Amino acid sequence: MARRRLDPATRREKILDAAVAYFAEVGFDGPTRDLAARAGVTQALLYRYFPSKQALVEAVFERVYLGRLDPRWLVEVRDRSLPIETRLSRFYGAYTRAIFTYEWMRIFMWAGLSGDALNRRYLEHVGDSLLAPLAEEIGAADGRRRPGPEDMWNLHGSIVYLGIRRFIYRLPTPDDVGPVIEGAIGRFLAGFRHGA
């Protein structure tokens, strides 16, 4: 039986799917010839779709990191008709559903270990596009001051660490992380208000 030829857009997506799985398993230092073999294509065909390994890594970055961020999250965070605790819990519930995957966590760790600029770019994006608006809303709700960047990274890191425990260390974590997130937010806000 002859193999059906895939149209270029479908072939590119299949290569990208294979790259996400491959880089999650072995990191960005894995050779492209092994990736091509896993994707079921030749290395030459892989390079026809992605002219360099860096171009492929960039496509993985777009898919795994930026492609999961939803602009509606900030619209909901800025809805001041709801208590700040509710808005933060909803945001972190959605954010963790987006990033708590084997691929996201593993690629994030591999990129960090290799010193790849992708992590720095992603963390700068998170700081500017997510944490700064969250801090602004916390400050508006508090009425006295807003948390600084380190305060926000402490909150963010404590929540993301649940995914690291699950997908990197393979330690047990609750199936429903909602109550853990709500507890972290409650403690953060209580400590922030107490210290004001």
mmCIF file with all atom_site columns, C-alpha atoms in Angstrom, residues 8-133:
data_model
loop_
_atom_site.group_PDB
_atom_site.id
_atom_site.type_symbol
_atom_site.label_atom_id
_atom_site.label_alt_id
_atom_site.label_comp_id
_atom_site.label_asym_id
_atom_site.label_entity_id
_atom_site.label_seq_id
_atom_site.pdbx_PDB_ins_code
_atom_site.Cartn_x
_atom_site.Cartn_y
_atom_site.Cartn_z
_atom_site.occupancy
_atom_site.B_iso_or_equiv
_atom_site.pdbx_formal_charge
_atom_site.auth_seq_id
_atom_site.auth_comp_id
_atom_site.auth_asym_id
_atom_site.auth_atom_id
_atom_site.pdbx_PDB_model_num
ATOM 1   C CA . PRO A 1 8   ? 3.056   20.843 3.451  1.00 0.00 ? 8   PRO A CA 1
ATOM 2   C CA . ALA A 1 9   ? 1.132   22.413 6.348  1.00 0.00 ? 9   ALA A CA 1
ATOM 3   C CA . THR A 1 10  ? 0.230   19.004 7.799  1.00 0.00 ? 10  THR A CA 1
ATOM 4   C CA . ARG A 1 11  ? 3.782   17.701 7.321  1.00 0.00 ? 11  ARG A CA 1
ATOM 5   C CA . ARG A 1 12  ? 5.191   20.783 9.101  1.00 0.00 ? 12  ARG A CA 1
ATOM 6   C CA . GLU A 1 13  ? 2.798   20.260 12.026 1.00 0.00 ? 13  GLU A CA 1
ATOM 7   C CA . LYS A 1 14  ? 3.757   16.583 12.297 1.00 0.00 ? 14  LYS A CA 1
ATOM 8   C CA . ILE A 1 15  ? 7.454   17.495 12.363 1.00 0.00 ? 15  ILE A CA 1
ATOM 9   C CA . LEU A 1 16  ? 6.742   20.145 14.988 1.00 0.00 ? 16  LEU A CA 1
ATOM 10  C CA . ASP A 1 17  ? 4.752   17.662 17.091 1.00 0.00 ? 17  ASP A CA 1
ATOM 11  C CA . ALA A 1 18  ? 7.685   15.237 16.911 1.00 0.00 ? 18  ALA A CA 1
ATOM 12  C CA . ALA A 1 19  ? 10.123  18.023 17.833 1.00 0.00 ? 19  ALA A CA 1
ATOM 13  C CA . VAL A 1 20  ? 8.117   18.981 20.921 1.00 0.00 ? 20  VAL A CA 1
ATOM 14  C CA . ALA A 1 21  ? 8.082   15.351 22.115 1.00 0.00 ? 21  ALA A CA 1
ATOM 15  C CA . TYR A 1 22  ? 11.751  14.826 21.232 1.00 0.00 ? 22  TYR A CA 1
ATOM 16  C CA . PHE A 1 23  ? 13.061  17.982 22.904 1.00 0.00 ? 23  PHE A CA 1
ATOM 17  C CA . ALA A 1 24  ? 10.950  17.257 25.995 1.00 0.00 ? 24  ALA A CA 1
ATOM 18  C CA . GLU A 1 25  ? 12.659  13.892 26.267 1.00 0.00 ? 25  GLU A CA 1
ATOM 19  C CA . VAL A 1 26  ? 16.294  14.691 25.365 1.00 0.00 ? 26  VAL A CA 1
ATOM 20  C CA . GLY A 1 27  ? 16.642  18.479 25.486 1.00 0.00 ? 27  GLY A CA 1
ATOM 21  C CA . PHE A 1 28  ? 17.710  20.910 22.801 1.00 0.00 ? 28  PHE A CA 1
ATOM 22  C CA . ASP A 1 29  ? 21.134  19.312 22.413 1.00 0.00 ? 29  ASP A CA 1
ATOM 23  C CA . GLY A 1 30  ? 19.642  16.235 20.737 1.00 0.00 ? 30  GLY A CA 1
ATOM 24  C CA . PRO A 1 31  ? 20.812  15.816 17.110 1.00 0.00 ? 31  PRO A CA 1
ATOM 25  C CA . THR A 1 32  ? 18.361  16.699 14.355 1.00 0.00 ? 32  THR A CA 1
ATOM 26  C CA . ARG A 1 33  ? 19.097  13.440 12.504 1.00 0.00 ? 33  ARG A CA 1
ATOM 27  C CA . ASP A 1 34  ? 17.578  11.534 15.465 1.00 0.00 ? 34  ASP A CA 1
ATOM 28  C CA . LEU A 1 35  ? 14.626  13.910 15.518 1.00 0.00 ? 35  LEU A CA 1
ATOM 29  C CA . ALA A 1 36  ? 14.115  13.429 11.762 1.00 0.00 ? 36  ALA A CA 1
ATOM 30  C CA . ALA A 1 37  ? 14.132  9.657  12.215 1.00 0.00 ? 37  ALA A CA 1
ATOM 31  C CA . ARG A 1 38  ? 11.525  9.903  14.966 1.00 0.00 ? 38  ARG A CA 1
ATOM 32  C CA . ALA A 1 39  ? 9.411   12.195 12.807 1.00 0.00 ? 39  ALA A CA 1
ATOM 33  C CA . GLY A 1 40  ? 9.623   9.713  9.940  1.00 0.00 ? 40  GLY A CA 1
ATOM 34  C CA . VAL A 1 41  ? 11.324  12.149 7.573  1.00 0.00 ? 41  VAL A CA 1
ATOM 35  C CA . THR A 1 42  ? 14.802  12.635 6.213  1.00 0.00 ? 42  THR A CA 1
ATOM 36  C CA . GLN A 1 43  ? 17.034  15.243 7.736  1.00 0.00 ? 43  GLN A CA 1
ATOM 37  C CA . ALA A 1 44  ? 16.981  17.080 4.384  1.00 0.00 ? 44  ALA A CA 1
ATOM 38  C CA . LEU A 1 45  ? 13.176  17.219 4.475  1.00 0.00 ? 45  LEU A CA 1
ATOM 39  C CA . LEU A 1 46  ? 13.230  18.452 8.066  1.00 0.00 ? 46  LEU A CA 1
ATOM 40  C CA . TYR A 1 47  ? 15.515  21.305 6.954  1.00 0.00 ? 47  TYR A CA 1
ATOM 41  C CA . ARG A 1 48  ? 13.192  22.120 4.078  1.00 0.00 ? 48  ARG A CA 1
ATOM 42  C CA . TYR A 1 49  ? 10.503  22.984 6.637  1.00 0.00 ? 49  TYR A CA 1
ATOM 43  C CA . PHE A 1 50  ? 12.832  24.452 9.238  1.00 0.00 ? 50  PHE A CA 1
ATOM 44  C CA . PRO A 1 51  ? 15.975  25.921 7.639  1.00 0.00 ? 51  PRO A CA 1
ATOM 45  C CA . SER A 1 52  ? 18.028  25.569 10.821 1.00 0.00 ? 52  SER A CA 1
ATOM 46  C CA . LYS A 1 53  ? 17.824  23.891 14.185 1.00 0.00 ? 53  LYS A CA 1
ATOM 47  C CA . GLN A 1 54  ? 17.345  27.327 15.737 1.00 0.00 ? 54  GLN A CA 1
ATOM 48  C CA . ALA A 1 55  ? 14.324  27.915 13.480 1.00 0.00 ? 55  ALA A CA 1
ATOM 49  C CA . LEU A 1 56  ? 12.879  24.626 14.720 1.00 0.00 ? 56  LEU A CA 1
ATOM 50  C CA . VAL A 1 57  ? 13.595  25.560 18.340 1.00 0.00 ? 57  VAL A CA 1
ATOM 51  C CA . GLU A 1 58  ? 11.851  28.908 17.778 1.00 0.00 ? 58  GLU A CA 1
ATOM 52  C CA . ALA A 1 59  ? 8.799   27.110 16.389 1.00 0.00 ? 59  ALA A CA 1
ATOM 53  C CA . VAL A 1 60  ? 8.769   24.839 19.448 1.00 0.00 ? 60  VAL A CA 1
ATOM 54  C CA . PHE A 1 61  ? 9.019   27.938 21.666 1.00 0.00 ? 61  PHE A CA 1
ATOM 55  C CA . GLU A 1 62  ? 6.028   29.516 19.917 1.00 0.00 ? 62  GLU A CA 1
ATOM 56  C CA . ARG A 1 63  ? 3.985   26.330 20.221 1.00 0.00 ? 63  ARG A CA 1
ATOM 57  C CA . VAL A 1 64  ? 4.866   25.288 23.760 1.00 0.00 ? 64  VAL A CA 1
ATOM 58  C CA . TYR A 1 65  ? 5.311   28.630 25.501 1.00 0.00 ? 65  TYR A CA 1
ATOM 59  C CA . LEU A 1 66  ? 3.602   31.516 23.757 1.00 0.00 ? 66  LEU A CA 1
ATOM 60  C CA . GLY A 1 67  ? 0.880   29.510 22.046 1.00 0.00 ? 67  GLY A CA 1
ATOM 61  C CA . ARG A 1 68  ? -0.591  28.504 25.390 1.00 0.00 ? 68  ARG A CA 1
ATOM 62  C CA . LEU A 1 69  ? -0.977  32.012 26.798 1.00 0.00 ? 69  LEU A CA 1
ATOM 63  C CA . ASP A 1 70  ? -4.515  33.303 26.429 1.00 0.00 ? 70  ASP A CA 1
ATOM 64  C CA . PRO A 1 71  ? -5.049  37.086 26.217 1.00 0.00 ? 71  PRO A CA 1
ATOM 65  C CA . ARG A 1 72  ? -8.492  36.650 27.803 1.00 0.00 ? 72  ARG A CA 1
ATOM 66  C CA . TRP A 1 73  ? -6.803  35.811 31.096 1.00 0.00 ? 73  TRP A CA 1
ATOM 67  C CA . LEU A 1 74  ? -5.834  39.439 31.633 1.00 0.00 ? 74  LEU A CA 1
ATOM 68  C CA . VAL A 1 75  ? -9.297  40.673 30.706 1.00 0.00 ? 75  VAL A CA 1
ATOM 69  C CA . GLU A 1 76  ? -10.653 38.508 33.521 1.00 0.00 ? 76  GLU A CA 1
ATOM 70  C CA . VAL A 1 77  ? -7.877  39.562 35.926 1.00 0.00 ? 77  VAL A CA 1
ATOM 71  C CA . ARG A 1 78  ? -8.851  43.202 35.357 1.00 0.00 ? 78  ARG A CA 1
ATOM 72  C CA . ASP A 1 79  ? -12.534 42.610 36.140 1.00 0.00 ? 79  ASP A CA 1
ATOM 73  C CA . ARG A 1 80  ? -12.655 44.574 39.380 1.00 0.00 ? 80  ARG A CA 1
ATOM 74  C CA . SER A 1 81  ? -16.246 43.550 40.064 1.00 0.00 ? 81  SER A CA 1
ATOM 75  C CA . LEU A 1 82  ? -14.744 40.346 41.494 1.00 0.00 ? 82  LEU A CA 1
ATOM 76  C CA . PRO A 1 83  ? -12.538 40.032 44.595 1.00 0.00 ? 83  PRO A CA 1
ATOM 77  C CA . ILE A 1 84  ? -8.823  39.885 43.845 1.00 0.00 ? 84  ILE A CA 1
ATOM 78  C CA . GLU A 1 85  ? -8.611  36.405 45.422 1.00 0.00 ? 85  GLU A CA 1
ATOM 79  C CA . THR A 1 86  ? -11.147 35.093 42.899 1.00 0.00 ? 86  THR A CA 1
ATOM 80  C CA . ARG A 1 87  ? -9.390  36.735 39.974 1.00 0.00 ? 87  ARG A CA 1
ATOM 81  C CA . LEU A 1 88  ? -5.976  35.377 40.970 1.00 0.00 ? 88  LEU A CA 1
ATOM 82  C CA . SER A 1 89  ? -7.368  31.885 41.568 1.00 0.00 ? 89  SER A CA 1
ATOM 83  C CA . ARG A 1 90  ? -9.057  31.854 38.175 1.00 0.00 ? 90  ARG A CA 1
ATOM 84  C CA . PHE A 1 91  ? -5.927  33.120 36.453 1.00 0.00 ? 91  PHE A CA 1
ATOM 85  C CA . TYR A 1 92  ? -3.632  30.563 38.064 1.00 0.00 ? 92  TYR A CA 1
ATOM 86  C CA . GLY A 1 93  ? -6.167  27.805 37.484 1.00 0.00 ? 93  GLY A CA 1
ATOM 87  C CA . ALA A 1 94  ? -6.138  28.576 33.756 1.00 0.00 ? 94  ALA A CA 1
ATOM 88  C CA . TYR A 1 95  ? -2.374  29.132 33.630 1.00 0.00 ? 95  TYR A CA 1
ATOM 89  C CA . THR A 1 96  ? -1.570  25.837 35.331 1.00 0.00 ? 96  THR A CA 1
ATOM 90  C CA . ARG A 1 97  ? -3.990  23.959 33.059 1.00 0.00 ? 97  ARG A CA 1
ATOM 91  C CA . ALA A 1 98  ? -2.034  25.406 30.137 1.00 0.00 ? 98  ALA A CA 1
ATOM 92  C CA . ILE A 1 99  ? 1.487   24.659 31.372 1.00 0.00 ? 99  ILE A CA 1
ATOM 93  C CA . PHE A 1 100 ? 1.169   21.606 33.594 1.00 0.00 ? 100 PHE A CA 1
ATOM 94  C CA . THR A 1 101 ? 2.114   19.173 30.861 1.00 0.00 ? 101 THR A CA 1
ATOM 95  C CA . TYR A 1 102 ? 5.049   16.834 30.456 1.00 0.00 ? 102 TYR A CA 1
ATOM 96  C CA . GLU A 1 103 ? 6.258   18.699 27.351 1.00 0.00 ? 103 GLU A CA 1
ATOM 97  C CA . TRP A 1 104 ? 6.044   22.215 28.806 1.00 0.00 ? 104 TRP A CA 1
ATOM 98  C CA . MET A 1 105 ? 7.784   21.401 32.059 1.00 0.00 ? 105 MET A CA 1
ATOM 99  C CA . ARG A 1 106 ? 10.493  19.237 30.533 1.00 0.00 ? 106 ARG A CA 1
ATOM 100 C CA . ILE A 1 107 ? 11.323  21.669 27.722 1.00 0.00 ? 107 ILE A CA 1
ATOM 101 C CA . PHE A 1 108 ? 11.395  24.532 30.204 1.00 0.00 ? 108 PHE A CA 1
ATOM 102 C CA . MET A 1 109 ? 13.859  22.660 32.426 1.00 0.00 ? 109 MET A CA 1
ATOM 103 C CA . TRP A 1 110 ? 16.061  21.498 29.526 1.00 0.00 ? 110 TRP A CA 1
ATOM 104 C CA . ALA A 1 111 ? 16.185  25.030 28.106 1.00 0.00 ? 111 ALA A CA 1
ATOM 105 C CA . GLY A 1 112 ? 17.148  26.433 31.501 1.00 0.00 ? 112 GLY A CA 1
ATOM 106 C CA . LEU A 1 113 ? 19.873  23.845 32.035 1.00 0.00 ? 113 LEU A CA 1
ATOM 107 C CA . SER A 1 114 ? 21.386  24.514 28.628 1.00 0.00 ? 114 SER A CA 1
ATOM 108 C CA . GLY A 1 115 ? 21.390  28.265 29.261 1.00 0.00 ? 115 GLY A CA 1
ATOM 109 C CA . ASP A 1 116 ? 19.103  28.748 26.284 1.00 0.00 ? 116 ASP A CA 1
ATOM 110 C CA . ALA A 1 117 ? 17.783  32.261 25.761 1.00 0.00 ? 117 ALA A CA 1
ATOM 111 C CA . LEU A 1 118 ? 14.263  30.871 25.347 1.00 0.00 ? 118 LEU A CA 1
ATOM 112 C CA . ASN A 1 119 ? 13.733  30.704 29.097 1.00 0.00 ? 119 ASN A CA 1
ATOM 113 C CA . ARG A 1 120 ? 14.931  34.257 29.602 1.00 0.00 ? 120 ARG A CA 1
ATOM 114 C CA . ARG A 1 121 ? 12.626  35.470 26.835 1.00 0.00 ? 121 ARG A CA 1
ATOM 115 C CA . TYR A 1 122 ? 9.696   33.556 28.267 1.00 0.00 ? 122 TYR A CA 1
ATOM 116 C CA . LEU A 1 123 ? 10.330  34.733 31.829 1.00 0.00 ? 123 LEU A CA 1
ATOM 117 C CA . GLU A 1 124 ? 10.673  38.345 30.671 1.00 0.00 ? 124 GLU A CA 1
ATOM 118 C CA . HIS A 1 125 ? 7.386   37.942 28.813 1.00 0.00 ? 125 HIS A CA 1
ATOM 119 C CA . VAL A 1 126 ? 5.705   36.469 31.898 1.00 0.00 ? 126 VAL A CA 1
ATOM 120 C CA . GLY A 1 127 ? 7.098   39.238 34.105 1.00 0.00 ? 127 GLY A CA 1
ATOM 121 C CA . ASP A 1 128 ? 6.014   42.042 31.795 1.00 0.00 ? 128 ASP A CA 1
ATOM 122 C CA . SER A 1 129 ? 2.781   40.648 30.359 1.00 0.00 ? 129 SER A CA 1
ATOM 123 C CA . LEU A 1 130 ? 1.366   38.666 33.274 1.00 0.00 ? 130 LEU A CA 1
ATOM 124 C CA . LEU A 1 131 ? 2.982   39.415 36.614 1.00 0.00 ? 131 LEU A CA 1
ATOM 125 C CA . ALA A 1 132 ? 3.106   43.213 36.255 1.00 0.00 ? 132 ALA A CA 1
ATOM 126 C CA . PRO A 1 133 ? -0.649  43.432 35.495 1.00 0.00 ? 133 PRO A CA 1
#
